[in-house]
CSV table of C-alpha atoms and ligand atoms in Angstrom, one decimal:
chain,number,residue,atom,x,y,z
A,28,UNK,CA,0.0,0.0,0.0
A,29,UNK,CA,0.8,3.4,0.1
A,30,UNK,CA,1.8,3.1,3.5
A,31,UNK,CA,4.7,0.8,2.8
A,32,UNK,CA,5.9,3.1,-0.3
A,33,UNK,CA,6.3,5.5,2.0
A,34,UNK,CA,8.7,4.0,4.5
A,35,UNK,CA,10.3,2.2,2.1
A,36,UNK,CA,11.6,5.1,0.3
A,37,UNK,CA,12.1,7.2,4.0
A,38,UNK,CA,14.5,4.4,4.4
A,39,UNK,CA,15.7,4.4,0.9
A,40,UNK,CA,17.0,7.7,1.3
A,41,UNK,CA,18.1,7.3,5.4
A,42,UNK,CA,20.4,4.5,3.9
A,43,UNK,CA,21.5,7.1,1.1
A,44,UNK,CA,22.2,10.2,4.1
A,45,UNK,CA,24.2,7.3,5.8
A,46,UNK,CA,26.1,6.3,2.7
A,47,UNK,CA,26.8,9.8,1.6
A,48,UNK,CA,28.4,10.6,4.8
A,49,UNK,CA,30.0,8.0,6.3
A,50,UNK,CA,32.8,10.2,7.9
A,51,UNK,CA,30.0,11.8,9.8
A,52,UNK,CA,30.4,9.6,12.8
A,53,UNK,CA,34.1,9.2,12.7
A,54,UNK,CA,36.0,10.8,15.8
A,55,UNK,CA,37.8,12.9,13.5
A,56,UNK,CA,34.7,15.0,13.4
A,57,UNK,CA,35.6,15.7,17.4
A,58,UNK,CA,38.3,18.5,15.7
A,59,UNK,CA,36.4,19.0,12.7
A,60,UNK,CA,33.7,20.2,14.5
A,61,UNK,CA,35.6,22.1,17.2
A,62,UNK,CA,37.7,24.0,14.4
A,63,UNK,CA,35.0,25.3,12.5
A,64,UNK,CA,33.0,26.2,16.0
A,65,UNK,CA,36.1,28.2,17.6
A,66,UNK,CA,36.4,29.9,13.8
A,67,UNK,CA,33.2,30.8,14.1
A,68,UNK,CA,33.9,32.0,18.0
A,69,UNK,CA,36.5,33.9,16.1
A,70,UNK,CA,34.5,36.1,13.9
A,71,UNK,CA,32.1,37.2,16.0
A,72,UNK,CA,35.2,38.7,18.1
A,73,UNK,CA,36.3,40.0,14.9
A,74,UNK,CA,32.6,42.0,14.3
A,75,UNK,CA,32.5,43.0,18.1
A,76,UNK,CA,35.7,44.2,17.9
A,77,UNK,CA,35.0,45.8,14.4
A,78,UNK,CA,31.6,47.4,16.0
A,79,UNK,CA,33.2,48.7,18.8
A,80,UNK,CA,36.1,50.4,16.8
A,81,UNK,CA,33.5,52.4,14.7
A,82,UNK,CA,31.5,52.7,18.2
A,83,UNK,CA,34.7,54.7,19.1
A,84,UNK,CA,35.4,56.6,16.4
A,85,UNK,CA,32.0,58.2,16.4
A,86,UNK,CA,32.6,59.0,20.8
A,87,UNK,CA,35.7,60.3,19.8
A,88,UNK,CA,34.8,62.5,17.1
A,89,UNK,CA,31.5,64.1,19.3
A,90,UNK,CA,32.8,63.7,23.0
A,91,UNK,CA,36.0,64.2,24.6
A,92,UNK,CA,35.4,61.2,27.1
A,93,UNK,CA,38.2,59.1,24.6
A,94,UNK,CA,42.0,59.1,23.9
A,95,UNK,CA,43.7,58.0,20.8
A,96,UNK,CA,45.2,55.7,23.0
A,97,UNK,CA,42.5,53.5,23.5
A,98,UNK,CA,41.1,54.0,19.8
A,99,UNK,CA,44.7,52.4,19.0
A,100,UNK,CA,44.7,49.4,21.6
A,101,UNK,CA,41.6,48.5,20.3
A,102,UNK,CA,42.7,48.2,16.7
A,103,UNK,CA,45.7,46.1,17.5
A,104,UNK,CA,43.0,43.3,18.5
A,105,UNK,CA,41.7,43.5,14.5
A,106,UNK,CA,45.3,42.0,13.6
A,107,UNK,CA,45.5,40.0,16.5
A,108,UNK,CA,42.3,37.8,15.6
A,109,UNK,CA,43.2,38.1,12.2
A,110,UNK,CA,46.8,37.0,13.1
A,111,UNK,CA,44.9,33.8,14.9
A,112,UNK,CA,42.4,33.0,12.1
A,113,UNK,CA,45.3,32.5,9.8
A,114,UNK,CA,47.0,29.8,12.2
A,115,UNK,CA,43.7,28.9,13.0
A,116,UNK,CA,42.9,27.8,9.3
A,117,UNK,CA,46.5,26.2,9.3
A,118,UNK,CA,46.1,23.5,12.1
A,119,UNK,CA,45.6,20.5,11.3
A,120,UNK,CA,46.2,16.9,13.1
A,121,UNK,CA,49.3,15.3,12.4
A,122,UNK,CA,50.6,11.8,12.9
A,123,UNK,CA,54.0,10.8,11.9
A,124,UNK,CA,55.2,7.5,11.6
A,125,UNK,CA,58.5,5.9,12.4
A,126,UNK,CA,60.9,2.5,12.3
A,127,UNK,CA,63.2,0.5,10.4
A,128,UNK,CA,63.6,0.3,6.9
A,129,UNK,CA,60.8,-1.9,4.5
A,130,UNK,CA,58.9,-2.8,8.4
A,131,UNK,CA,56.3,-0.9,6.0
A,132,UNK,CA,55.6,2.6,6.9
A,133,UNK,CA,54.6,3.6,3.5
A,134,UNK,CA,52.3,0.6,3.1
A,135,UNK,CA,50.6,1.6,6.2
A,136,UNK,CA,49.9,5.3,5.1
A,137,UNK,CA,48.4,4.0,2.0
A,138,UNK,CA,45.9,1.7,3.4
A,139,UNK,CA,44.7,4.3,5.4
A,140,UNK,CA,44.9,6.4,2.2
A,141,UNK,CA,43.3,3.4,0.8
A,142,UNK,CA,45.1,4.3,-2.4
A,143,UNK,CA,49.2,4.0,-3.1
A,144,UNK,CA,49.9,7.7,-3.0
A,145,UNK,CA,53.8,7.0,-1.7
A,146,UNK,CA,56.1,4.3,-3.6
A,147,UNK,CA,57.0,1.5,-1.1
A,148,UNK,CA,58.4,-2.1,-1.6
A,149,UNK,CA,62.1,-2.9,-3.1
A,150,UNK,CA,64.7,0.2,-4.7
A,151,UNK,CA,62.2,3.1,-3.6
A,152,UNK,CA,63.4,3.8,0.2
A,153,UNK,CA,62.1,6.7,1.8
A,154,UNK,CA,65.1,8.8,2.0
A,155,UNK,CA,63.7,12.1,2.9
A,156,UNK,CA,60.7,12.8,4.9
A,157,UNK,CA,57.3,13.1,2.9
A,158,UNK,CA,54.4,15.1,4.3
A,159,UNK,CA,50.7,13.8,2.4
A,160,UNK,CA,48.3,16.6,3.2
A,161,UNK,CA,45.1,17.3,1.1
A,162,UNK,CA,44.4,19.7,-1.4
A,163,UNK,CA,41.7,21.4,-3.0
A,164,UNK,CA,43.3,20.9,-6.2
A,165,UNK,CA,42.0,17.9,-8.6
A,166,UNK,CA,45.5,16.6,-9.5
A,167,UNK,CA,48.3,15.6,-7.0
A,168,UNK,CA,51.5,17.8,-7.0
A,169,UNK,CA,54.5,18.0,-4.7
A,170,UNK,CA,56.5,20.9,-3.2
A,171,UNK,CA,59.9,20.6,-2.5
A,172,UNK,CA,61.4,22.1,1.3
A,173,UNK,CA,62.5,25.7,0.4
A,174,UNK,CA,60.7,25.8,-3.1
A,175,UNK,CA,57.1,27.8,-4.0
A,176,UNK,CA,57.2,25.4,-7.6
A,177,UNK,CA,54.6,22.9,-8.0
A,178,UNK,CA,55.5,19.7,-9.6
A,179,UNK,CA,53.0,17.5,-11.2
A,180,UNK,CA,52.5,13.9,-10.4
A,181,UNK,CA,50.5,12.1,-11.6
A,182,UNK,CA,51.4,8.6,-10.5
A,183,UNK,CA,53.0,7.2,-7.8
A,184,UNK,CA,56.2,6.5,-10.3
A,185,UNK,CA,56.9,9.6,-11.0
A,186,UNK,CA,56.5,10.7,-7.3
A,187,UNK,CA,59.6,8.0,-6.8
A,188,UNK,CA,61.2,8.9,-9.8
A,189,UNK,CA,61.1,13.0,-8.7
A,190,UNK,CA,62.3,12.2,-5.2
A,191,UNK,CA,65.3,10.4,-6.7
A,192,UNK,CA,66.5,12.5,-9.4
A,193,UNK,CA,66.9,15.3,-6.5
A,194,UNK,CA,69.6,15.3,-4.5
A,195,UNK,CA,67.8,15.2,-1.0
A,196,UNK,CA,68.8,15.9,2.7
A,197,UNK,CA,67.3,13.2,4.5
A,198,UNK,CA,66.1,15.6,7.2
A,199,UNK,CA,64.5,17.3,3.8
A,200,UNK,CA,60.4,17.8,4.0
A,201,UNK,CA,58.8,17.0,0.7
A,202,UNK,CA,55.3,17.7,0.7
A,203,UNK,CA,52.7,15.6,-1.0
A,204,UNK,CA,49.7,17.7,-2.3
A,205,UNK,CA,46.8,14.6,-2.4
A,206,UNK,CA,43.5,15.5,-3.7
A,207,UNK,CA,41.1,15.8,-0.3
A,208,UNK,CA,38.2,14.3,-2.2
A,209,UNK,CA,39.9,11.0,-2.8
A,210,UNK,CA,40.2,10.4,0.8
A,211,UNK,CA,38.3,11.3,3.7
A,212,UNK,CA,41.0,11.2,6.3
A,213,UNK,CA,43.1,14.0,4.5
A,214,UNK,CA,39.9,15.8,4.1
A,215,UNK,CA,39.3,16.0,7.4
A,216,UNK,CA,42.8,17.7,8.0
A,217,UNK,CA,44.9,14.5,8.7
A,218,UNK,CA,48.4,15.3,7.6
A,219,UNK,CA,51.0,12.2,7.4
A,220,UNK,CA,54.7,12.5,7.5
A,221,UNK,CA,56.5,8.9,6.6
A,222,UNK,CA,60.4,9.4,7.8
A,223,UNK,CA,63.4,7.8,6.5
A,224,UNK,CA,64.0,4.4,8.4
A,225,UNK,CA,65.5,5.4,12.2
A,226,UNK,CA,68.1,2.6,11.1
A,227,UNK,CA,69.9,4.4,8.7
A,228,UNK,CA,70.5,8.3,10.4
A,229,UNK,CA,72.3,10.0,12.9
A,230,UNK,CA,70.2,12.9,12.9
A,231,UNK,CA,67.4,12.1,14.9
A,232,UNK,CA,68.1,14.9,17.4
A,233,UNK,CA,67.1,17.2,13.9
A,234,UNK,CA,64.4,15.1,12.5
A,235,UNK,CA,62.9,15.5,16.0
A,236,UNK,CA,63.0,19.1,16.2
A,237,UNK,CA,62.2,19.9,12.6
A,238,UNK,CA,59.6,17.2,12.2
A,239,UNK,CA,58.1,16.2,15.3
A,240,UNK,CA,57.6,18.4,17.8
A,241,UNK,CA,54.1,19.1,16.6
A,242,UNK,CA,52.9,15.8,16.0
A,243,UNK,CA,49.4,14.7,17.3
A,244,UNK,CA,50.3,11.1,17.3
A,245,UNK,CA,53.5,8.8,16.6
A,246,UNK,CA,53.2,5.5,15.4
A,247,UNK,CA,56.1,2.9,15.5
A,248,UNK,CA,55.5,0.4,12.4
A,249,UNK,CA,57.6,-2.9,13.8
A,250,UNK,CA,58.1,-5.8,12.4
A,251,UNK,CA,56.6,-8.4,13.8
A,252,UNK,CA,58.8,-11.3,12.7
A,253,UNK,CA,61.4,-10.0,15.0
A,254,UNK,CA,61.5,-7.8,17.8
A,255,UNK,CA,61.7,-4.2,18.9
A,256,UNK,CA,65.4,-2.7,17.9
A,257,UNK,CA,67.6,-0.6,20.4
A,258,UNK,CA,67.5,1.6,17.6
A,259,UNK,CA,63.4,1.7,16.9
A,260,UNK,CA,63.1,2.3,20.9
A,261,UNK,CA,66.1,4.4,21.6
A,262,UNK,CA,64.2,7.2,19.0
A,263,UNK,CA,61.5,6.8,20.9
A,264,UNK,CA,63.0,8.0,23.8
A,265,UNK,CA,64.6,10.9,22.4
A,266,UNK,CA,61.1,11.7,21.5
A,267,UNK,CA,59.9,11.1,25.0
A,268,UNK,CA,62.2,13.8,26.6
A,269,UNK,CA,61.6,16.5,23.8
A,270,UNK,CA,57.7,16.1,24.5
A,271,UNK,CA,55.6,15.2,27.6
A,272,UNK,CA,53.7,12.0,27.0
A,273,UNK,CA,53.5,11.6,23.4
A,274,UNK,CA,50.9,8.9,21.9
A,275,UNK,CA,52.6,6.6,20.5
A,276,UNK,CA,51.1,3.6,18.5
A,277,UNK,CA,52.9,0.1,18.2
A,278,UNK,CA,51.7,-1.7,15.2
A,279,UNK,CA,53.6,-5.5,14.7
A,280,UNK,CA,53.4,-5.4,10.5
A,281,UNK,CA,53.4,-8.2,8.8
A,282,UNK,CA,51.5,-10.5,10.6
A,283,UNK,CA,50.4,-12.1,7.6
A,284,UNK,CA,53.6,-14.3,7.7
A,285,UNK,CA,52.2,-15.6,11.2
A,286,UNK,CA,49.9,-17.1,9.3
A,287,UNK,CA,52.2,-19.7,8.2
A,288,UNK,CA,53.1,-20.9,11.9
A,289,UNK,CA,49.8,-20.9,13.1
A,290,UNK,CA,51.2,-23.0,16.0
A,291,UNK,CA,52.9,-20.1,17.5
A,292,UNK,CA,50.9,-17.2,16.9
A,293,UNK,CA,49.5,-16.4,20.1
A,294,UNK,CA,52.8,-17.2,22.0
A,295,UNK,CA,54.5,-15.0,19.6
A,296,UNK,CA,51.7,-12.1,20.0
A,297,UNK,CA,51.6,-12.5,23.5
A,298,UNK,CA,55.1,-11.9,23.7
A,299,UNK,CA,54.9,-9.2,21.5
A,300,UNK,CA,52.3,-7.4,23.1
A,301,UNK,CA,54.0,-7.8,26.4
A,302,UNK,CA,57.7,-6.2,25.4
A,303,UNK,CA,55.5,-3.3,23.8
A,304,UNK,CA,53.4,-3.0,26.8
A,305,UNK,CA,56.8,-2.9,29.1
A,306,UNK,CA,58.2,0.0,26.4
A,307,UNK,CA,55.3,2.2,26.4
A,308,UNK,CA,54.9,2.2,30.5
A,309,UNK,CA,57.7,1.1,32.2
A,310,UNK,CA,60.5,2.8,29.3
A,311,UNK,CA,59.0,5.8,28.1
A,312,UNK,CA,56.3,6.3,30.9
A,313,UNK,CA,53.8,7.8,28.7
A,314,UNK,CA,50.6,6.0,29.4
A,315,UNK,CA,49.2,2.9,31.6
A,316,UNK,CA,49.0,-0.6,31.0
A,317,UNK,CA,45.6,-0.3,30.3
A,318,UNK,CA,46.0,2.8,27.7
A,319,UNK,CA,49.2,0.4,26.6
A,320,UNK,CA,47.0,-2.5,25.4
A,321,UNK,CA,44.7,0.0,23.2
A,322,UNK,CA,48.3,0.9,21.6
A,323,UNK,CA,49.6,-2.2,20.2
A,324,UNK,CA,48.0,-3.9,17.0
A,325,UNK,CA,49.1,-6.7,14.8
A,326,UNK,CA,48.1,-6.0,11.2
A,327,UNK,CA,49.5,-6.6,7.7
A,328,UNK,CA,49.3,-3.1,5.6
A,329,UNK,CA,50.0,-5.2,2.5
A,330,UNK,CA,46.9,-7.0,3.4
A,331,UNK,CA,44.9,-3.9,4.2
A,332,UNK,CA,46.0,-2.1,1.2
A,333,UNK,CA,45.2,-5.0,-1.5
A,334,UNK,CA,42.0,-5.4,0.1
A,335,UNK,CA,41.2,-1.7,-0.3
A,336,UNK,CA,42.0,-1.4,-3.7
A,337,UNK,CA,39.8,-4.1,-5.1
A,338,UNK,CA,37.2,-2.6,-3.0
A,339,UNK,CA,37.7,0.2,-6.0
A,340,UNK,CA,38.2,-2.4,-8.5
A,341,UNK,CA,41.9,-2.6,-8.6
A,342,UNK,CA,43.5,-6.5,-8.5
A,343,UNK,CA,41.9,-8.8,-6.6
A,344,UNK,CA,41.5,-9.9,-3.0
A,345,UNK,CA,41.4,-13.6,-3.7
A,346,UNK,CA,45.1,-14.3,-2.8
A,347,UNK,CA,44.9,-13.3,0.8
A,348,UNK,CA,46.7,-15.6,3.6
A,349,UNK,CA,44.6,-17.5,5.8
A,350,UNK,CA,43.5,-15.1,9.4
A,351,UNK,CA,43.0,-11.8,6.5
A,352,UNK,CA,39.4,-11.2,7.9
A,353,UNK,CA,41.0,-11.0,12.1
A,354,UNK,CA,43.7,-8.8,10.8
A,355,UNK,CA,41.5,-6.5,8.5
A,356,UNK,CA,39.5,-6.0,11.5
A,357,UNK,CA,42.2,-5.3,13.7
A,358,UNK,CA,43.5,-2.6,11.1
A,359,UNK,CA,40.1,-1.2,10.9
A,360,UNK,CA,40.6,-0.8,15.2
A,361,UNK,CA,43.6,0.5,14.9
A,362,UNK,CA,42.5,3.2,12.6
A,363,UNK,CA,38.9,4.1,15.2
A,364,UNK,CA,41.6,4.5,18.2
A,365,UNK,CA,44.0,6.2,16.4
A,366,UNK,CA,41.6,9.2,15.1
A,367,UNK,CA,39.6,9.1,18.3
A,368,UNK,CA,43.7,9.4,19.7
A,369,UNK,CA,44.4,12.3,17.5
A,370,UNK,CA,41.0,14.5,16.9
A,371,UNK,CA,41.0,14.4,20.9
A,372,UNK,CA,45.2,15.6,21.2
A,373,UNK,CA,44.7,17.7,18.6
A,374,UNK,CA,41.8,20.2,19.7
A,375,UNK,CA,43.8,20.3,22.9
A,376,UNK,CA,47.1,20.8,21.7
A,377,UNK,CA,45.8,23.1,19.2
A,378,UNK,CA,43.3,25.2,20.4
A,379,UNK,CA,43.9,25.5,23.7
A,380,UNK,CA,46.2,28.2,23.4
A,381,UNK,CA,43.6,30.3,20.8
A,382,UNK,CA,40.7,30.0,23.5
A,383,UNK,CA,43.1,31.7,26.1
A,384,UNK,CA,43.9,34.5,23.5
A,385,UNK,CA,40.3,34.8,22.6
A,386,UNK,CA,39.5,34.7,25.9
A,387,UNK,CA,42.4,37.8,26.8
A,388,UNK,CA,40.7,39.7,23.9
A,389,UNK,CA,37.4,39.8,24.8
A,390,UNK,CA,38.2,40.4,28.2
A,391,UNK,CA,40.3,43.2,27.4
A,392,UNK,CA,37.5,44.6,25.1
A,393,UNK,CA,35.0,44.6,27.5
A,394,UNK,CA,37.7,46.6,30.2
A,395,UNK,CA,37.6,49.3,27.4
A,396,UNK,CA,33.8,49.2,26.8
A,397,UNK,CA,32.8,49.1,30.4
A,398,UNK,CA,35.5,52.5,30.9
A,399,UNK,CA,34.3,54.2,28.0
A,400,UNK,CA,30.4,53.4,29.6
A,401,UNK,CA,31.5,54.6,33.1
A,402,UNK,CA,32.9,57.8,31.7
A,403,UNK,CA,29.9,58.5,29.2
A,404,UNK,CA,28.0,57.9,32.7
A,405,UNK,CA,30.1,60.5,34.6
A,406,UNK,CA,29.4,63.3,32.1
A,407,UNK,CA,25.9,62.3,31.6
A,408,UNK,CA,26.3,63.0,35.8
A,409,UNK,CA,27.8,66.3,35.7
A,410,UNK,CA,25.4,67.4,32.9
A,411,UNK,CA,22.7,66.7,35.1
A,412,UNK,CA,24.2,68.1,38.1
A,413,UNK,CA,24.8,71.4,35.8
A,414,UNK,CA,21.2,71.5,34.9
A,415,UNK,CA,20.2,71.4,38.2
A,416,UNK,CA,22.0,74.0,39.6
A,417,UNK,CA,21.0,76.2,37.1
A,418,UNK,CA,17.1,75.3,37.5
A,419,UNK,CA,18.1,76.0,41.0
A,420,UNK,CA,19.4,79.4,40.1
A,421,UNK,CA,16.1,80.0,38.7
A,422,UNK,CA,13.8,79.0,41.3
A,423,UNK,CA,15.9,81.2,43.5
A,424,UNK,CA,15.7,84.3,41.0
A,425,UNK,CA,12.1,83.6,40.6
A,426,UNK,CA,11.2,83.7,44.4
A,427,UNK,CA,12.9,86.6,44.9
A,428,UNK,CA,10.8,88.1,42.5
A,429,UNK,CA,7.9,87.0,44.1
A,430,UNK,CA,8.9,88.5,46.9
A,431,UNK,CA,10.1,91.6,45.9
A,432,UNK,CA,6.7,92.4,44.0
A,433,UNK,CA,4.9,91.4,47.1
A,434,UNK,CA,6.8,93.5,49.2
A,435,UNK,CA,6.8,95.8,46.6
A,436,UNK,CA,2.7,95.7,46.8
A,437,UNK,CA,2.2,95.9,50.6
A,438,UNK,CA,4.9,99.0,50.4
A,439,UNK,CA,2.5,100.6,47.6
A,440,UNK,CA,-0.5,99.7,49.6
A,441,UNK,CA,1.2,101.2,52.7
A,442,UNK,CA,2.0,104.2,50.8
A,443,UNK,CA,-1.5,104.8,49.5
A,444,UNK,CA,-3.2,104.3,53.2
A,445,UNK,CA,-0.3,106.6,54.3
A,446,UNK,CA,-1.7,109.1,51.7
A,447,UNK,CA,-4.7,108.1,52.3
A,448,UNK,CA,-4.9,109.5,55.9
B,510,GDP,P1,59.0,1.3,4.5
B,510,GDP,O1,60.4,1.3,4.1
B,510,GDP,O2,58.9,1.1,6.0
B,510,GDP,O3,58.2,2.4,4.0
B,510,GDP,O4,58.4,0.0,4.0
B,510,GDP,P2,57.4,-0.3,2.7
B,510,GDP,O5,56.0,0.1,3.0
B,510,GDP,O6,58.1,0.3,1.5
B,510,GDP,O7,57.4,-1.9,2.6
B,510,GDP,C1,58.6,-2.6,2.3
B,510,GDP,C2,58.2,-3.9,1.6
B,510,GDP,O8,57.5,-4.7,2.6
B,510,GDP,C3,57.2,-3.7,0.4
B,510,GDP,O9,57.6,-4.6,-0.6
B,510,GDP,C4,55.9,-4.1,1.0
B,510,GDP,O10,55.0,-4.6,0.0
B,510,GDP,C5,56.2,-5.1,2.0
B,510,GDP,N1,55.2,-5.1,3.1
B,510,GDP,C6,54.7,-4.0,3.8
B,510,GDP,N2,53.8,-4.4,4.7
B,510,GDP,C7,53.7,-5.8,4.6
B,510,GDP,C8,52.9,-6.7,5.3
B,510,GDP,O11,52.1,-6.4,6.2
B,510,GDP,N3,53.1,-8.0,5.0
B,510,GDP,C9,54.0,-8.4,4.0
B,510,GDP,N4,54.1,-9.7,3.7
B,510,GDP,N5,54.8,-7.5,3.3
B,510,GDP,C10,54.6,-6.2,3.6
């Protein structure tokens, strides 16, 4: 009946809403949300402020209640909020991600990409850092450190082939420009910097302070056939005295090649999970052993990443080792704690500082409204007070009068009995 047409197609198109925004209910909307609500906070200061300047002017120009002064402080608050509307714009959530060379770092970022925007595997080691951020542009282009030019790629082999043929610093930043309509995570401001392997560099002191010291969220890629390196954790420490409590993510790549000792894999992922476990809260002392077991994951980016791109129709799935659905799903976890992780560090790493500064600017407005009111109120005072001693003035005069012409009259009337007689 009708009835049932109806609800059918209310459903019809609920299921559409859901399927056209899927990101809606991800955690990344927690910054999302706050960034566009404390840039909106921001522009109503900026029309107060605006309002009260012209306010001013017009006091200024017809009373004598202002000084420049104040006129001036107030416009240094126009470039101030511009000033923080600009950064403001800028922030974004960044997670950088860290370990040995081929333990898969780039194969990670591109199953979350869910598309192979950096070149991984055999002959194309990262030997720079690369930043992937999202652009409003439809093609991908990169930007070298130091450099305004934009250079076109258009496929992931000419992004290796362009990072070879320069001669690059391996502290260097190459930024990635990736379309932010091909991937929901870099449209929802999720920048991703992939570092050389900690194995090959004695720089990390640099790479720290040029790359990391704004980072939402680290993740260690390790490889799960063997175990932690003094070099993997010894970076991490570094890290650990530059910044107070990073988040730090363990994920044991590779897994997939459990799957071909299936008699060992829980001794070897217990043991795994333990050693990280001990890093994360006895080492580095950066969060509990609770917080600790909601760090460490055992995935296989390869895995994730095929199984992604024949989602879209590219290869197939059908070759996958034996355990894929268990680690696809633990992936999938991974990547729910990670941007609950980062949208939550973020907004507080981030905007903190803005709300304090929006909160000194309003409060300092309202100092300058509330004098500018209390003095308006003091004149309107005195102008009163003026008024009324006048009016006094003139009830005085006029009594007097009064009583001048009534003395005046009994005199006369005197007189005229007096002449009278
Ligand atoms: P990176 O140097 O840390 O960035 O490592 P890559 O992402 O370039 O990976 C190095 C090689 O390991 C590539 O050939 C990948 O295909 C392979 N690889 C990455 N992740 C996995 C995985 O989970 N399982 C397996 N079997 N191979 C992987």
């Amino acid at each position: 009946g009708p009835h049932n047409k109806g609800s059918i197609s209310a459903i019809a198109s609920d299921f559409r809403a859901i399927r056209n925004t899927p990101q809606d209910n991800s955690p990344l909307q927690i910054f999302v949300k706050a960034k566009r609500k404390i840039n909106d906070i921001f522009g109503e200061i900026e029309d107060y402020v605006k309002d009260a300047i012209d306010y001013m002017h017009v006091v200024e120009k017809e009373l004598s209640i202002l000084n420049a002064e104040e006129v001036k402080q107030m416009e240094t608050f126009v470039n101030k909020v511009h000033g923080i509307r600009d950064v403001l714009a800028r922030d974004h959530m960044k997670v950088a991600f860290f370990g040995r060379t081929s333990n898969g770092k780039s194969s990670v970022i591109n199953a979350m990409l869910r598309d192979k925007v950096l070149p991984s595997g055999i002959g194309h080691t990262t030997n720079c850092f690369l930043q992937v951020e999202g652009s409003p542009a439809d093609e991908p282009y990169l930007v070298l450190e130091g450099s305004d030019e934009h250079c076109a790629v258009e496929s992931v082999g000419q992004l290796a082939h362009a990072l070879c043929k320069e001669k690059l610093n391996e502290s260097q930043l190459v930024r990635v420009f990736w379309p932010r309509n091909r991937c929901v995570l870099l449209r929802d401001d999720v920048v991703f910097v992939d570092s050389p392997g900690v194995d090959v560099s004695p720089n990390l002191d640099e790479w720290i302070d040029k790359h990391c010291l704004d980072a939402d969220v680290f993740v260690l890629v390790a490889n799960a056939e063997s175990t932690l390196m003094v070099t993997e954790k010894n970076f991490f420490h570094k890290v650990s005295t530059k910044l107070s409590k990073p988040n730090i993510f363990i994920l044991n790549n590779r897994w997939d090649a459990s799957a071909t000792e299936p008699e060992f894999l829980d001794q070897v992922r217990r043991q795994h999970l333990e050693r990280g476990i001990d890093f994360l809260v006895k080492e580095l002392k950066v969060c509990t052993p609770k917080e600790a077991d909601e760090r460490i994951f055992f995935i296989s980016a390869k895995e994730a990443l095929i199984a992604r791109l024949a989602e879209k129709g590219f290869g197939s799935s059908n070759s996958l080792a034996e355990g894929f659905q268990n680690r696809y799903f633990e992936f999938e976890d991974f990547e729910r704690k990670f941007e609950e992780c980062i949208s939550k560090s973020a907004v507080k790493t981030k905007f903190e500082q803005h709300s304090q500064r929006g909160k000194y600017i309003s409060n300092e407005l309202r100092n300058i409204l509330d004098k500018l009111y209390h003095d308006a109120q003091l004149l309107k005072e005195e102008k009163l007070k003026q008024r009324k001693d006048l009016n006094d003035k003139i009830n005085f005069t006029e009594q007097q009068l009064m009583l001048i012409t009534q003395d005046m009259k009994q005199k006369i009337h005197d007189m005229v009995d007096d002449v009278g007689q």
